[in-house]
Amino acid sequence: MSIRMFVADLDGTLLNDKGEVSRGALAAIERLRSRGVEFIPATGRSLPECVHVMKAIGHEGRMIAAGGALVHECRRGDVLLRRPIAADLVKRLVEVVSRHGHLAHLLQDHTATTHDYLMIGEQEFDPATKWWFDTLPLTYRRIEKLTDMDAMHHTVRVGTVALGDELGAVAQDVEATLGGLVTAQHWPALTAEKAIQTRTHLLETFAARVSKWTSVAALAALDGVHREEIAAIGDGLNDFELIREAGLGMAMGNADPRIAAVARVQVATNSAEGFAESVERALAS
């Protein structure tokens, strides 16, 4: 079967080490469009956190945001699919994060609230969080303690940021407390590390079974697209299920070894036009 849907991660995949879209990548996206293949960006970022990338590539179609918790139509920013965390689970996740002395970062659906993030805790912003809010057009609301359950609604991700490897214990606590009720991941925040030269790690938790792949599968089912007609390219741990399940799952040359292990193909790095190579591989399949 020919490829009908091409799904791509952003950081470390479509974007090079400078956080830019290369000319080769732009040309590759145009190749997909000219062949009638739908290009779907799939990122851990929210739409406001990557709207500049969507504009750079002229993307007005569907995109998967927040690790699969949101699907947007980019032209107007409409939400096509939302998978929020239940308010009672949000409360319990905030309690776990706070118990370990970290500031809780609640990513919320900005189309349903007045802000992008609800920050809960008395701690100061860490350098990576401060850099993120200073760099991107984001809004946030801050409260010291969780007292208003209504504020928990529209939350699609609960997370935190820390230096070094401090978050392993938090992730273990989440698993012990809420295992099976939520999906939790933690890994180095490479974009922040390159910008501020610190060993920054992220913890991200979602509603159960939320991933980039489950959103891709939902869109494919709506369109009558078979698994064998889906190509995907990525590099990070939040791409694992996507790369494993897609008909043609490809790993970047700079991918985590666990991603490379489940990919059918490995291409060049994101600084050596690996994304463009993945497009050519998909179109030739």
C-alpha positions as a printed NumPy array, in Angstrom:
array([[  0.   ,   0.   ,   0.   ],
       [  1.105,   3.576,  -0.653],
       [  1.61 ,   5.942,   2.268],
       [ -1.386,   8.222,   2.867],
       [ -0.432,   9.74 ,   6.224],
       [  3.017,  10.922,   7.33 ],
       [  3.41 ,  11.732,  11.033],
       [  6.468,  13.572,  12.343],
       [  7.776,  14.656,  15.712],
       [  9.152,  18.206,  15.958],
       [ 12.053,  18.58 ,  18.418],
       [ 14.972,  16.409,  17.381],
       [ 13.182,  15.334,  14.204],
       [ 11.702,  18.009,  11.934],
       [ 13.658,  20.718,  13.768],
       [ 17.442,  20.744,  13.549],
       [ 19.795,  21.336,  16.474],
       [ 19.147,  25.078,  16.22 ],
       [ 15.41 ,  24.538,  16.538],
       [ 14.901,  25.516,  12.91 ],
       [ 13.275,  23.936,   9.855],
       [ 15.917,  23.407,   7.179],
       [ 15.388,  24.07 ,   3.495],
       [ 15.61 ,  20.347,   2.888],
       [ 12.859,  19.695,   5.417],
       [ 10.627,  22.362,   3.864],
       [ 11.139,  20.855,   0.428],
       [ 10.341,  17.399,   1.798],
       [  7.04 ,  18.615,   3.248],
       [  6.148,  20.091,  -0.129],
       [  6.957,  16.727,  -1.711],
       [  4.441,  15.062,   0.593],
       [  1.788,  17.627,  -0.261],
       [  2.407,  17.286,  -3.988],
       [  1.92 ,  13.526,  -3.707],
       [ -1.344,  13.888,  -1.785],
       [  0.076,  12.541,   1.49 ],
       [ -1.301,  14.187,   4.628],
       [  1.471,  15.599,   6.807],
       [  0.634,  15.54 ,  10.524],
       [  3.055,  17.074,  13.035],
       [  2.931,  15.25 ,  16.385],
       [  4.615,  16.897,  19.336],
       [  4.776,  17.041,  23.088],
       [  4.326,  20.79 ,  22.818],
       [  0.997,  22.568,  22.952],
       [ -0.132,  24.47 ,  19.863],
       [  0.875,  27.876,  21.318],
       [  4.322,  26.4  ,  22.004],
       [  4.85 ,  25.467,  18.359],
       [  2.637,  27.857,  16.399],
       [  5.786,  29.515,  15.032],
       [  6.839,  26.161,  13.559],
       [  3.412,  25.636,  11.979],
       [  3.688,  29.078,  10.375],
       [  7.236,  28.381,   9.172],
       [  6.099,  25.271,   7.295],
       [  2.781,  26.758,   6.174],
       [  0.801,  24.074,   7.986],
       [ -2.93 ,  24.7  ,   8.328],
       [ -4.136,  21.116,   8.663],
       [ -4.337,  18.713,  11.564],
       [ -1.638,  18.376,  14.183],
       [ -1.25 ,  16.34 ,  17.349],
       [ -0.21 ,  18.324,  20.422],
       [  0.579,  17.689,  24.083],
       [  1.81 ,  14.165,  23.409],
       [ -1.532,  13.079,  21.965],
       [ -3.845,  14.74 ,  24.495],
       [ -4.989,  17.332,  21.945],
       [ -5.577,  17.334,  18.202],
       [ -5.91 ,  20.712,  16.504],
       [ -6.842,  22.091,  13.14 ],
       [ -4.06 ,  24.637,  12.755],
       [ -5.679,  27.201,  10.482],
       [ -8.038,  28.403,  13.207],
       [ -6.649,  26.497,  16.176],
       [ -9.847,  24.534,  16.714],
       [ -9.672,  21.497,  19.   ],
       [-10.731,  18.358,  17.129],
       [ -9.951,  15.893,  19.918],
       [ -9.318,  16.453,  23.622],
       [ -8.268,  13.841,  26.177],
       [ -8.17 ,  15.604,  29.555],
       [ -7.193,  14.126,  32.891],
       [-10.108,  13.719,  35.31 ],
       [-10.105,  16.45 ,  37.968],
       [ -9.739,  14.014,  40.87 ],
       [ -6.664,  12.479,  39.222],
       [ -5.221,  15.94 ,  38.589],
       [ -5.549,  16.651,  42.303],
       [ -3.76 ,  13.426,  43.225],
       [ -0.976,  14.062,  40.709],
       [ -0.436,  17.564,  42.079],
       [ -0.209,  16.085,  45.57 ],
       [  2.496,  13.641,  44.439],
       [  4.544,  16.346,  42.706],
       [  4.188,  18.689,  45.697],
       [  5.142,  15.941,  48.134],
       [  8.536,  15.743,  46.416],
       [  9.055,  19.495,  46.671],
       [  8.435,  20.408,  43.037],
       [  6.281,  23.008,  41.322],
       [  3.365,  21.377,  39.478],
       [  2.947,  22.441,  35.84 ],
       [ -0.61 ,  21.883,  34.593],
       [ -0.945,  22.264,  30.834],
       [ -4.542,  23.185,  30.134],
       [ -6.565,  23.499,  26.954],
       [ -6.084,  27.191,  26.233],
       [ -9.253,  27.273,  24.128],
       [-11.284,  26.493,  27.275],
       [ -9.39 ,  28.629,  29.837],
       [ -7.767,  32.06 ,  30.051],
       [ -4.227,  30.665,  30.154],
       [ -1.927,  27.92 ,  28.898],
       [ -0.514,  26.735,  32.213],
       [ -1.717,  26.591,  35.798],
       [  1.328,  26.53 ,  38.076],
       [  0.766,  25.181,  41.589],
       [  3.274,  25.573,  44.417],
       [  5.367,  28.079,  46.324],
       [  8.666,  27.239,  44.618],
       [ 10.498,  29.65 ,  42.355],
       [ 10.595,  28.886,  38.644],
       [ 13.58 ,  26.748,  37.709],
       [ 15.869,  28.123,  34.944],
       [ 14.321,  25.93 ,  32.234],
       [ 10.751,  26.964,  33.063],
       [ 11.706,  30.632,  33.218],
       [ 13.472,  30.345,  29.847],
       [ 10.44 ,  28.566,  28.331],
       [  7.983,  31.254,  29.429],
       [ 10.354,  34.041,  28.397],
       [ 10.917,  32.514,  24.957],
       [  7.4  ,  31.513,  23.895],
       [  4.068,  33.396,  23.721],
       [  2.546,  31.608,  26.715],
       [  0.302,  32.71 ,  29.549],
       [  0.091,  31.171,  32.985],
       [ -1.864,  31.47 ,  36.211],
       [ -0.117,  30.773,  39.49 ],
       [ -1.553,  29.567,  42.802],
       [  0.321,  28.417,  45.899],
       [ -2.052,  25.66 ,  46.961],
       [ -4.695,  23.504,  45.36 ],
       [ -7.995,  24.714,  46.805],
       [-10.292,  25.145,  43.799],
       [-11.305,  21.893,  42.102],
       [-12.882,  23.835,  39.238],
       [ -9.381,  25.002,  38.333],
       [ -8.45 ,  21.379,  37.611],
       [-10.793,  21.065,  34.658],
       [ -9.406,  21.19 ,  31.093],
       [ -6.02 ,  19.83 ,  32.264],
       [ -4.402,  17.638,  29.617],
       [ -1.008,  17.165,  31.254],
       [  0.432,  17.38 ,  34.753],
       [  4.178,  17.639,  34.944],
       [  7.19 ,  19.203,  36.537],
       [ 10.772,  20.127,  35.715],
       [ 13.925,  19.483,  37.723],
       [ 17.673,  19.511,  37.329],
       [ 19.544,  16.27 ,  36.891],
       [ 17.853,  12.972,  37.657],
       [ 15.596,  14.054,  40.537],
       [ 12.377,  13.011,  38.819],
       [ 12.908,   9.265,  38.82 ],
       [ 11.585,   9.063,  42.382],
       [  8.57 ,  11.188,  41.473],
       [  7.787,   8.939,  38.514],
       [  8.02 ,   5.878,  40.761],
       [  5.641,   7.515,  43.244],
       [  3.17 ,   8.301,  40.447],
       [  3.311,   4.688,  39.303],
       [  2.837,   3.359,  42.837],
       [ -0.013,   5.762,  43.586],
       [ -1.829,   5.958,  40.262],
       [ -0.445,   3.154,  38.114],
       [ -2.937,   2.209,  35.406],
       [ -4.985,   5.387,  35.867],
       [ -2.51 ,   7.69 ,  34.132],
       [  0.358,   7.497,  31.655],
       [  3.668,   8.841,  32.998],
       [  6.958,   9.538,  31.219],
       [ 10.192,  11.281,  32.205],
       [ 13.319,  12.101,  30.214],
       [ 15.947,  14.821,  29.607],
       [ 14.642,  18.088,  28.16 ],
       [ 17.22 ,  18.386,  25.396],
       [ 15.894,  21.661,  23.951],
       [ 16.165,  23.382,  27.327],
       [ 19.559,  21.809,  28.024],
       [ 21.006,  23.266,  24.83 ],
       [ 19.521,  26.698,  25.538],
       [ 20.529,  27.121,  29.18 ],
       [ 23.323,  24.531,  29.535],
       [ 21.771,  22.665,  32.458],
       [ 20.824,  19.011,  32.88 ],
       [ 17.072,  19.507,  32.866],
       [ 14.577,  16.64 ,  33.103],
       [ 10.831,  16.553,  32.499],
       [  8.073,  14.513,  34.089],
       [  4.825,  14.379,  32.11 ],
       [  1.627,  12.564,  33.059],
       [ -1.483,  12.155,  30.919],
       [ -4.804,  10.391,  31.083],
       [ -4.505,   6.626,  30.659],
       [ -3.686,   5.413,  27.138],
       [ -2.942,   8.9  ,  25.827],
       [ -0.092,   8.904,  23.313],
       [  0.748,  10.268,  19.909],
       [ -0.118,   6.89 ,  18.416],
       [ -3.604,   6.636,  19.937],
       [ -4.46 ,  10.021,  18.416],
       [ -2.982,   9.007,  15.056],
       [ -5.026,   5.8  ,  15.178],
       [ -8.186,   7.794,  15.944],
       [ -7.603,  10.093,  12.963],
       [ -6.767,   7.161,  10.704],
       [ -9.985,   5.392,  11.706],
       [-12.004,   8.501,  10.844],
       [-10.352,   8.691,   7.421],
       [-10.325,   4.987,   6.609],
       [ -6.527,   4.927,   6.573],
       [ -4.948,   1.541,   7.291],
       [ -1.94 ,   1.077,   9.575],
       [  0.147,   0.033,   6.555],
       [ -0.589,   3.444,   4.987],
       [  0.92 ,   5.369,   7.905],
       [  4.577,   6.42 ,   8.073],
       [  6.042,   8.   ,  11.193],
       [  9.387,   9.484,  12.184],
       [ 10.649,  10.443,  15.637],
       [ 13.521,  10.395,  18.091],
       [ 12.253,  10.538,  21.674],
       [ 10.565,   8.28 ,  24.181],
       [  7.161,   9.868,  23.618],
       [  7.467,   8.578,  20.035],
       [  7.933,   4.959,  21.113],
       [  4.416,   3.638,  20.496],
       [  4.048,   5.743,  17.347],
       [  7.197,   4.321,  15.764],
       [  6.432,   0.779,  16.89 ],
       [  2.841,   0.738,  15.619],
       [  3.017,   2.71 ,  12.352],
       [  3.204,   0.712,   9.142],
       [  6.555,   2.351,   8.422],
       [  8.097,   3.452,  11.701],
       [ 11.38 ,   5.315,  11.293],
       [ 13.915,   6.55 ,  13.841],
       [ 16.186,   9.534,  13.487],
       [ 19.93 ,   8.969,  13.632],
       [ 19.935,  10.887,  16.925],
       [ 17.062,   8.812,  18.359],
       [ 17.04 ,   7.221,  21.776],
       [ 18.297,   3.619,  21.341],
       [ 14.924,   2.323,  22.533],
       [ 13.249,   4.101,  19.613],
       [ 15.798,   2.824,  17.12 ],
       [ 15.195,  -0.701,  18.402],
       [ 11.516,  -0.701,  17.374],
       [ 11.927,   1.206,  14.095],
       [ 11.958,  -0.49 ,  10.707],
       [ 14.34 ,   2.134,   9.322],
       [ 16.888,   4.519,  10.825],
       [ 17.81 ,   7.664,   8.911],
       [ 20.381,  10.431,   9.347],
       [ 20.348,  12.847,  12.282],
       [ 18.225,  15.976,  12.535],
       [ 21.297,  18.079,  11.72 ],
       [ 22.026,  16.031,   8.566],
       [ 18.62 ,  16.159,   6.805],
       [ 17.347,  12.96 ,   8.394],
       [ 13.775,  14.219,   8.155],
       [ 14.063,  14.749,   4.394],
       [ 15.55 ,  11.269,   4.067],
       [ 12.596,   9.786,   5.96 ],
       [ 10.158,  11.432,   3.549],
       [ 11.959,   9.959,   0.56 ],
       [ 11.948,   6.531,   2.204],
       [  8.212,   6.788,   2.819],
       [  7.387,   7.933,  -0.7  ],
       [  9.477,   5.106,  -2.141],
       [  7.831,   2.43 ,  -0.014]])
